[in-house]
Coordinates of C-alpha atoms in Angstrom, one line a residue:
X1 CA 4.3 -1.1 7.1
X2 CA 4.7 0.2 10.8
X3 CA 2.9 -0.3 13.8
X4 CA 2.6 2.1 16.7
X5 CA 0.4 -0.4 19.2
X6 CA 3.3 -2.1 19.5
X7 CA 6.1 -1.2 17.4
X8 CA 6.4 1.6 15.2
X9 CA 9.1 0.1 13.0
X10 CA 8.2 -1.0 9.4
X11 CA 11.1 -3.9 9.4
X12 CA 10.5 -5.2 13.2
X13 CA 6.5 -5.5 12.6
X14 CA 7.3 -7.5 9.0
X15 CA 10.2 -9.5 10.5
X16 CA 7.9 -10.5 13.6
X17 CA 5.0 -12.0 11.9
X18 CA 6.6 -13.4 8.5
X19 CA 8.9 -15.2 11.5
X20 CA 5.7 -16.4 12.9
X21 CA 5.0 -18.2 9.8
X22 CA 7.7 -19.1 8.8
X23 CA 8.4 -22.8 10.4
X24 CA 5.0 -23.7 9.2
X25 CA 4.4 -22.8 5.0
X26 CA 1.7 -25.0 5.2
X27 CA -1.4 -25.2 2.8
X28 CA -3.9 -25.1 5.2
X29 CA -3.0 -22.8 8.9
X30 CA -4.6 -23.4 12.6
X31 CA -4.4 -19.5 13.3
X32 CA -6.3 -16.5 10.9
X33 CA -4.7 -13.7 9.5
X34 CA -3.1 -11.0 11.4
X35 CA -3.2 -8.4 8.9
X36 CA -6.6 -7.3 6.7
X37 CA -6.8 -5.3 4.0
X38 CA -9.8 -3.7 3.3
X39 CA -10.5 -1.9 0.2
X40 CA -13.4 0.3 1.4
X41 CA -14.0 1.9 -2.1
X42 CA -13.0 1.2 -5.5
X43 CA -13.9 4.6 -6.9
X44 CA -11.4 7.6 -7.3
X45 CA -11.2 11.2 -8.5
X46 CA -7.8 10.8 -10.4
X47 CA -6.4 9.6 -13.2
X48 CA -3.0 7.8 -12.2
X49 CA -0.9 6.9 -15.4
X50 CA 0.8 4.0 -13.1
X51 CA -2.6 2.3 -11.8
X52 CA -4.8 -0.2 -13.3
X53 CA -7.6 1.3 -12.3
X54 CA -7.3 4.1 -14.6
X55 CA -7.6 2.0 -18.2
X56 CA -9.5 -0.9 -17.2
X57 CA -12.9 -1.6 -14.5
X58 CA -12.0 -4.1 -12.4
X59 CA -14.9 -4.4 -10.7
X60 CA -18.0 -1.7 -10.8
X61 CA -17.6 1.1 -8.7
X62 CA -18.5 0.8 -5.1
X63 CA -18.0 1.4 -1.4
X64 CA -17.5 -1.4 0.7
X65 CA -21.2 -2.1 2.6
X66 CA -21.1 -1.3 6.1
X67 CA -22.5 -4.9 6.8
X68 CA -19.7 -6.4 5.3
X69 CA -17.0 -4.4 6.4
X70 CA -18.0 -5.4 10.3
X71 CA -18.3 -9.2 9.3
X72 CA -15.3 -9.4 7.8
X73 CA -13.4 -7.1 10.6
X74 CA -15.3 -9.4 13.6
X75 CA -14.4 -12.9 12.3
X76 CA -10.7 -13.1 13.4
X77 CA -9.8 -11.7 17.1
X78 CA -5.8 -12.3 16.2
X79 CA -6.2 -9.3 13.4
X80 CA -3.9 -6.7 14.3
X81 CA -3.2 -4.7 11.3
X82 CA -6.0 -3.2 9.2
X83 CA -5.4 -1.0 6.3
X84 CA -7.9 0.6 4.9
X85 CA -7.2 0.8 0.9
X86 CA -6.9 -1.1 -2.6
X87 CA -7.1 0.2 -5.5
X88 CA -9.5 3.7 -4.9
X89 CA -9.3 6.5 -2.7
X90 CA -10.7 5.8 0.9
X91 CA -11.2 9.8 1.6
X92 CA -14.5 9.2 -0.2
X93 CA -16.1 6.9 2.0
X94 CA -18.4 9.6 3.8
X95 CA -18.3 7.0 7.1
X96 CA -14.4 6.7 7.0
X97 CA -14.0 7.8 10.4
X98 CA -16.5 5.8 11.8
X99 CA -14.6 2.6 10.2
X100 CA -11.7 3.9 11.7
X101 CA -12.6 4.6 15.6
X102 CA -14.8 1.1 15.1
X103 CA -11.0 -0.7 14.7
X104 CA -9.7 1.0 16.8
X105 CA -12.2 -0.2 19.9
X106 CA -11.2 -3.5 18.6
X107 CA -7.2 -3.0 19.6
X108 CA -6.0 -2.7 15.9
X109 CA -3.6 -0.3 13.9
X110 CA -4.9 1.5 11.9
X111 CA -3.5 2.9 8.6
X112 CA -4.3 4.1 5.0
X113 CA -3.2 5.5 1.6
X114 CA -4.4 8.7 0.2
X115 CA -3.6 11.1 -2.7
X116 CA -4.6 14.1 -0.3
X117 CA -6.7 15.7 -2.3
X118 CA -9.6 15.6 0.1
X119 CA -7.5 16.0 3.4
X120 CA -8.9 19.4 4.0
X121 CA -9.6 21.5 7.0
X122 CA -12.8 19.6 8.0
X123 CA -11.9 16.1 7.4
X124 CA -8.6 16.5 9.0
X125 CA -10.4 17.2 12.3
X126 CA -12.1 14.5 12.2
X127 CA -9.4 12.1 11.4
X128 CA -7.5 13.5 14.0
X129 CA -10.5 12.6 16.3
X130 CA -10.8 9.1 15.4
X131 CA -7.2 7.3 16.8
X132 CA -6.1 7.0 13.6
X133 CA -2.5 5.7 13.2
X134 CA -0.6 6.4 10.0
X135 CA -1.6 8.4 7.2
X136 CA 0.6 7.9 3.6
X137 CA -0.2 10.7 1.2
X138 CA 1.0 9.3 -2.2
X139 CA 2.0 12.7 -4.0
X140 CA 4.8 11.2 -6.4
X141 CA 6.5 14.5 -7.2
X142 CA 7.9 17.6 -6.3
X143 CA 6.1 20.1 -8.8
X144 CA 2.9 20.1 -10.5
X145 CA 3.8 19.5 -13.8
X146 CA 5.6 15.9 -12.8
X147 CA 2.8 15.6 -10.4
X148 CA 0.1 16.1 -13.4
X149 CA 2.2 13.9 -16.2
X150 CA 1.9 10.9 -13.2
X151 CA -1.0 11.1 -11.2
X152 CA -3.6 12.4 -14.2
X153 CA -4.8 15.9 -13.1
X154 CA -3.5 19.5 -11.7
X155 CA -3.8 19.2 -7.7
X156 CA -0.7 19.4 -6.9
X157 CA -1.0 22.7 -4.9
X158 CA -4.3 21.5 -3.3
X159 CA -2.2 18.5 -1.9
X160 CA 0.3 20.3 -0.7
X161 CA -1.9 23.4 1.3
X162 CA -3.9 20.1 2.4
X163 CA -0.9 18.6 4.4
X164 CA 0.6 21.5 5.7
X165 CA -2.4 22.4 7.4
X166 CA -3.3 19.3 8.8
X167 CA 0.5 18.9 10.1
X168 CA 0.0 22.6 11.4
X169 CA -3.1 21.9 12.9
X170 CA -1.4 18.5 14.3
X171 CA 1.5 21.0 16.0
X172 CA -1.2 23.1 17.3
X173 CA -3.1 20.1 19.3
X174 CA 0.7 18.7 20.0
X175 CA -0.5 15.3 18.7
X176 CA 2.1 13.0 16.4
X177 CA -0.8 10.2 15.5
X178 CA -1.4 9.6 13.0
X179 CA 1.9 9.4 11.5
X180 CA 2.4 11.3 8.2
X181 CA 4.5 10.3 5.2
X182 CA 4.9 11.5 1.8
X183 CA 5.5 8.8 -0.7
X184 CA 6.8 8.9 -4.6
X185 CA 6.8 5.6 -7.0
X186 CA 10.1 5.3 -8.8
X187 CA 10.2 6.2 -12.1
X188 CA 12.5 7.2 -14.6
X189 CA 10.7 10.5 -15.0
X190 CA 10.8 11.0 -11.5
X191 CA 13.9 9.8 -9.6
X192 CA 15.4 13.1 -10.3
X193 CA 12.8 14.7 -8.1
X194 CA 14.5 12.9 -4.6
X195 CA 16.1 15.6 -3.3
X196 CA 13.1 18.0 -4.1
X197 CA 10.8 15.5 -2.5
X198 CA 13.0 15.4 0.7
X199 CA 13.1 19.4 0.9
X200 CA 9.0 19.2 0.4
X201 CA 8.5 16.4 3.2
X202 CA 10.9 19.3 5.3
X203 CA 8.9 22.0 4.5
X204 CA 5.4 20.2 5.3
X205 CA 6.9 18.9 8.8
X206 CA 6.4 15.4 7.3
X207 CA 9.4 13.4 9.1
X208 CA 9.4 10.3 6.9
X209 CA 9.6 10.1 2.8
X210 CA 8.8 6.7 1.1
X211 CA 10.5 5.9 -2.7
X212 CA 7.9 3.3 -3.8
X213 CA 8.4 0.5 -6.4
X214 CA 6.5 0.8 -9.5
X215 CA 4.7 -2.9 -10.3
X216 CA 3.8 -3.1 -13.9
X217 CA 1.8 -5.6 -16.7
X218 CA 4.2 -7.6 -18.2
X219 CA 1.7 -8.4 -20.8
X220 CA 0.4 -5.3 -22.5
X221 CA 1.7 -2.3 -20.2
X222 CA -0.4 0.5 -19.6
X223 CA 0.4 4.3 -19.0
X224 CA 3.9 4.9 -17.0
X225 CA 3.2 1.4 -15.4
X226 CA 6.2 -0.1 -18.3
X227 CA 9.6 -2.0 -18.0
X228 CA 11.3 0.8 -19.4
X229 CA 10.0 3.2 -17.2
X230 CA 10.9 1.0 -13.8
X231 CA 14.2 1.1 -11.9
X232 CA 13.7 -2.5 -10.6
X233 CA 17.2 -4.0 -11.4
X234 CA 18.2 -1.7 -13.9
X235 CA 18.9 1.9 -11.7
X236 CA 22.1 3.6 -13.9
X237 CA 24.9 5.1 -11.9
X238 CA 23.6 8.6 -12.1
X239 CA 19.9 7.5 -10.3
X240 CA 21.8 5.6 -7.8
X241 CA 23.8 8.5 -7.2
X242 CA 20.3 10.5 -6.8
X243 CA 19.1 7.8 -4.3
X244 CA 22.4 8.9 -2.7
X245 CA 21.8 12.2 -2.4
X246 CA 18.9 12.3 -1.1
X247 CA 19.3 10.0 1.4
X248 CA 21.9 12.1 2.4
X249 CA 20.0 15.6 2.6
X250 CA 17.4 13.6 4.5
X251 CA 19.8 12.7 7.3
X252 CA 20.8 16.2 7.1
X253 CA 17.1 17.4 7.3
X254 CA 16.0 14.8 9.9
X255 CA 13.6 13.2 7.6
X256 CA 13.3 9.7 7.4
X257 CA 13.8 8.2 3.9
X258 CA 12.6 4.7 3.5
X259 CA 11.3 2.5 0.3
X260 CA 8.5 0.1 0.3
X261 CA 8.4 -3.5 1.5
X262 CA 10.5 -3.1 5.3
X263 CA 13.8 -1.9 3.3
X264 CA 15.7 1.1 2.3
X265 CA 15.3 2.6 -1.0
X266 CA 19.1 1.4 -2.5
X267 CA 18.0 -2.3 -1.6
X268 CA 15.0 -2.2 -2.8
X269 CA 15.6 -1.5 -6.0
X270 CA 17.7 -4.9 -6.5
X271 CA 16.5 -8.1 -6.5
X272 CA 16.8 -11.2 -3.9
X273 CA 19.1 -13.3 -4.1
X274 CA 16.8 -16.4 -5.0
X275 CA 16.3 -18.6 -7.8
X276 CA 12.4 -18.3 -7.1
X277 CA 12.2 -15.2 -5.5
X278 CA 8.6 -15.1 -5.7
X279 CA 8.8 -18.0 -2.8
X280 CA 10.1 -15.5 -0.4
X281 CA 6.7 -14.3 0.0
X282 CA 4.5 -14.6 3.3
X283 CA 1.7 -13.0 2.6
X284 CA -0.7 -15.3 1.9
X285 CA 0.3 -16.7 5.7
X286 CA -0.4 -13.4 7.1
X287 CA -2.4 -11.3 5.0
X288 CA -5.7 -11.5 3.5
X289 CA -6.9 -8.4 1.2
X290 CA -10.8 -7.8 0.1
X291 CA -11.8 -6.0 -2.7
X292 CA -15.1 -3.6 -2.2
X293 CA -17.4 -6.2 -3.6
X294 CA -16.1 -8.8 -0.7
X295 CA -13.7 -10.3 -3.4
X296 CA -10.7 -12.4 -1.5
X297 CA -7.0 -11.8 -3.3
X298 CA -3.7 -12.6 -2.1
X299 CA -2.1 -9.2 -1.3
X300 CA -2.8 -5.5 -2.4
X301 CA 0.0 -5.9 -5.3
X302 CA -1.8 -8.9 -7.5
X303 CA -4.2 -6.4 -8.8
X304 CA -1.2 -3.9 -10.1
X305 CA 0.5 -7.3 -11.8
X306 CA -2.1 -9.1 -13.7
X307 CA -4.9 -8.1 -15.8
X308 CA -8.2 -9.0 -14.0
X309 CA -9.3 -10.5 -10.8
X310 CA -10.8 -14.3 -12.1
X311 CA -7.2 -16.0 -12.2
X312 CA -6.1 -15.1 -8.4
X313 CA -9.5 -14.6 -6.5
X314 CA -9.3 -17.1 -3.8
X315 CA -12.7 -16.5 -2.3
X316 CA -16.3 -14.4 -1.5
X317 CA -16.5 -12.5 1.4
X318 CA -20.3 -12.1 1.1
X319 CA -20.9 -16.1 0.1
X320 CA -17.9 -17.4 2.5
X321 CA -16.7 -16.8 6.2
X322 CA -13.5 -16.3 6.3
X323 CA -12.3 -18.9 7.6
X324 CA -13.6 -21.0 4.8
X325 CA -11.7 -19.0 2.8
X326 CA -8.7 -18.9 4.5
X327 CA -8.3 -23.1 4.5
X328 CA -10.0 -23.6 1.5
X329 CA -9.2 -25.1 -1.4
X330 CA -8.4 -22.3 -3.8
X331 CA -6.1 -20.8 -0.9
X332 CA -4.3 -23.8 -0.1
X333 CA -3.6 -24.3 -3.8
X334 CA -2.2 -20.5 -4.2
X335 CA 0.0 -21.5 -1.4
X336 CA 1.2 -24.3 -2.6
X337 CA 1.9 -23.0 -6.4
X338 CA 3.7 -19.9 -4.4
X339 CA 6.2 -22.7 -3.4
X340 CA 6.8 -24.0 -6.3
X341 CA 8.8 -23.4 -9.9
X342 CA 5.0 -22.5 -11.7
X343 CA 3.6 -20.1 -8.7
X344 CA 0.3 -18.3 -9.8
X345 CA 0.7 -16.2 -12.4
X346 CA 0.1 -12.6 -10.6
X347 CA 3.1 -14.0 -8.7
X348 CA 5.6 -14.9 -11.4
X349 CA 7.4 -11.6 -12.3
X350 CA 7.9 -11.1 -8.3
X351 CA 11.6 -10.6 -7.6
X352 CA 12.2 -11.0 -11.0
X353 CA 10.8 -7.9 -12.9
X354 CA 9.8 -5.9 -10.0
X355 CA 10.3 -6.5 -6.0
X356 CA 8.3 -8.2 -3.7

C-alpha cells in the first residue's frame, strides 16, 4: 500500500491508520472506513494456477453497476484510499477511467492491480489522463515459460511490450503518476527468478519490484496455491540467499524491492511473534472490501483463504448502507472472534501458515 496524497510510503500510510485504531478494537466504531476496496469486476482473461478464481465461481461473473459503485463510494467522506480490484481484472471494465477520475474529484488515492495484458497503447493514454495514482502489474516471472506454468496462458511478451511503452510514453509526457511496480508471488518455482525480475523492472524503467506472499486453502489446495509450494516460514538457506541477492542488485540498480503487507521481502516471509497472530490484524477497523455483486468481506485476502463467500460475508451493499454494515451485527461479531483464540475461520491460518 502507498499513498501519494499524502504519503507515498507503503509502511507510514499502514502504521498511520492501524495507529488510529488501535486504542479503540472495539465491536462497534464512531468513524467509517478509510480505506475501500472495490472489486469492479469479477471476470478475467487468465487462468492463474495460484487464484481461486480459476477452479471455482465464486460468484457469477459481473462488473460492478455503475449505481452501486457511486453509493457505496459517496456514503463515507473520511475514505481516503480506494483500490479498485478483488479477485478479476479491472482493465475490463470499459468505464475504468471514468471510475477513476470520479475518485479522484472526491480527494482519494487511487490504485489497482493488473496482469497488463490489456495496458496497451490506447488504454494507457487514457489512464494517464485520469489522475490515476499507482499501477501494480502482477507478472510473477521473468520468462514466459515460468510466466505460462503460473499465470495460465502465453502473454508474457505482450506484458512486457505493454509496460515499456506505457513507461516510455510516461518519460515522453515527463509524468511519474501513476506509480508503476512489477510484482511476483513467492513460490518455490519462482524465487529463483529474483534477480531476473529485478533486471526486468530495470529494463522497463519500473523503479519498484514487489515479492508477494502466496495465501493458500488449507483444506483441499488448488493449483500452485499449496503448503509445499509457499515460502511462509519455511524459506531454505539457498532462497534466502536469493532474497539476498536480489535485494542487493536492486540497490545496485536503483530499484526499489519491497514485499507485500508494509515490510521487506526477508521479514515477510517469517511469521509474528504472537501466540494469535491473526489478532494483529486491523483491517476490519479500517478497511471494508465489496465484491462486484455488492457483497461485504473483511479484506481482499479472505477470498484466497477459504473456500466460498457464505461463512465471512458480513453484509449487502445493494440491501444495506454501509454504515449498517459497518456496526452491525455480523461485523461486530467478526471483530470480536478476530480477538479472540477461535477468530473466523478465513482468519485462522493468518500468521500461522501464511502472513498477514
Amino acid at each position: 500500500m502507498s499513498e501519494r496524497a499524502a504519503s507515498p510510503d507503503l509502511s507510514a500510510w499502514a502504521g498511520r491508520y492501524f495507529e488510529k485504531v488501535a486504542d479503540e478494537l472495539r465491536p462497534s466504531i464512531a468513524t467509517g472506513p478509510v480505506c475501500l476496496y472495490l472489486e469492479v469486476t469479477n471476470r478475467c482473461n487468465l487462468l492463474c494456477t495460484t487464484c481461486p478464481r480459476t477452479y471455482e465461481e465464486l460468484e457469477p461473473e459481473a462488473d460492478m453497476s455503475w449505481e452501486l459503485f457511486t453509493s457505496i463510494v459517496t456514503q463515507f467522506e473520511c475514505v481516503q484510499r480506494v483500490v479498485l480490484h478483488g479477485v478479476g481484472e479491472p482493465m475490463l471494465v470499459k468505464d475504468l477511467p471514468e471510475r477513476i477520475e470520479f475518485l479522484k474529484k472526491r480527494g482519494c488515492y487511487v490504485l489497482f492491480n493488473t496482469n497488463g495484458t490489456l495496458l496497451n497503447e490506447a488504454a494507457g493514454e487514457r489512464l494517464l489522463e485520469t489522475g490515476l495514482d499507482e499501477v501494480r502489474v502482477s507478472v510473477d516471472a521473468a520468462d514466459s515459460t515460468l510466466f505460462k506454468m503460473v499465470r495460465g496462458r502465453d502473454m508474457f511478451d505482450r506484458i512486457v511490450r505493454n509496460v515499456a511503452q506505457f513507461r516510455r510514453r510516461q518519460r515522453e509526457l515527463g509524468v511519474e503518476a501513476p506509480r508503476v511496480s512489477l510484482w511476483l508471488t513467492g513460490l518455490r518455482e519462482t524465487i529463483g527468478e529474483l534477480e531476473a525480475f529485478v533486471r526486468l523492472a530495470h529494463q522497463l524503467d519500473v523503479h519498484e519490484v514487489y515479492l508477494q506472499r502466496l495465501v493458500y486453502f488449507q483444506e483441499s489446495p488448488v493449483g500452485l496455491a499449496r503448503l509445499e509450494n509457499s515460502l511462509f516460514r519455511q524459506v531454505t538457506v539457498d532462497e534466502e540467499d536469493c532474497i539476498r541477492r536480489a535485494e542487493e542488485l536492486a540497490q545496485s540498480l536503483g530499484v526499489k524491492f519491497n514485499a507485500s503487507g508494509a515490510t521487506e521481502p526477508g521479514t515477510s516471509l517469517r511469521p509474528r511473534t504472537a501466540d494469535q497472530p491473526w489478532s494483529l490484524c486491523r483491517r476490519p477497523w479500517t478497511v471494508m472490501y465489496f465484491t462486484a455483486h455488492g457483497r461485504a468481506l473483511p479484506c481482499c485476502i479472505a477470498p484466497f483463504s477459504s473456500h466460498g463467500y457464505e461463512t465471512f460475508t458480513l453484509g449487502d451493499a445493494t440491501r444495506e448502507s454501509l454504515r449498517e454494515i459497518w456496526n452491525g451485527r455480523r461485523y461486530m461479531d467478526f471483530r470480536n472472534r478476530l480477538m479472540s483464540s477461535q477468530p473466523p475461520h478465513a482468519c485462522a491460518n493468518c500468521g500461522v501458515r501464511w502472513s498477514l
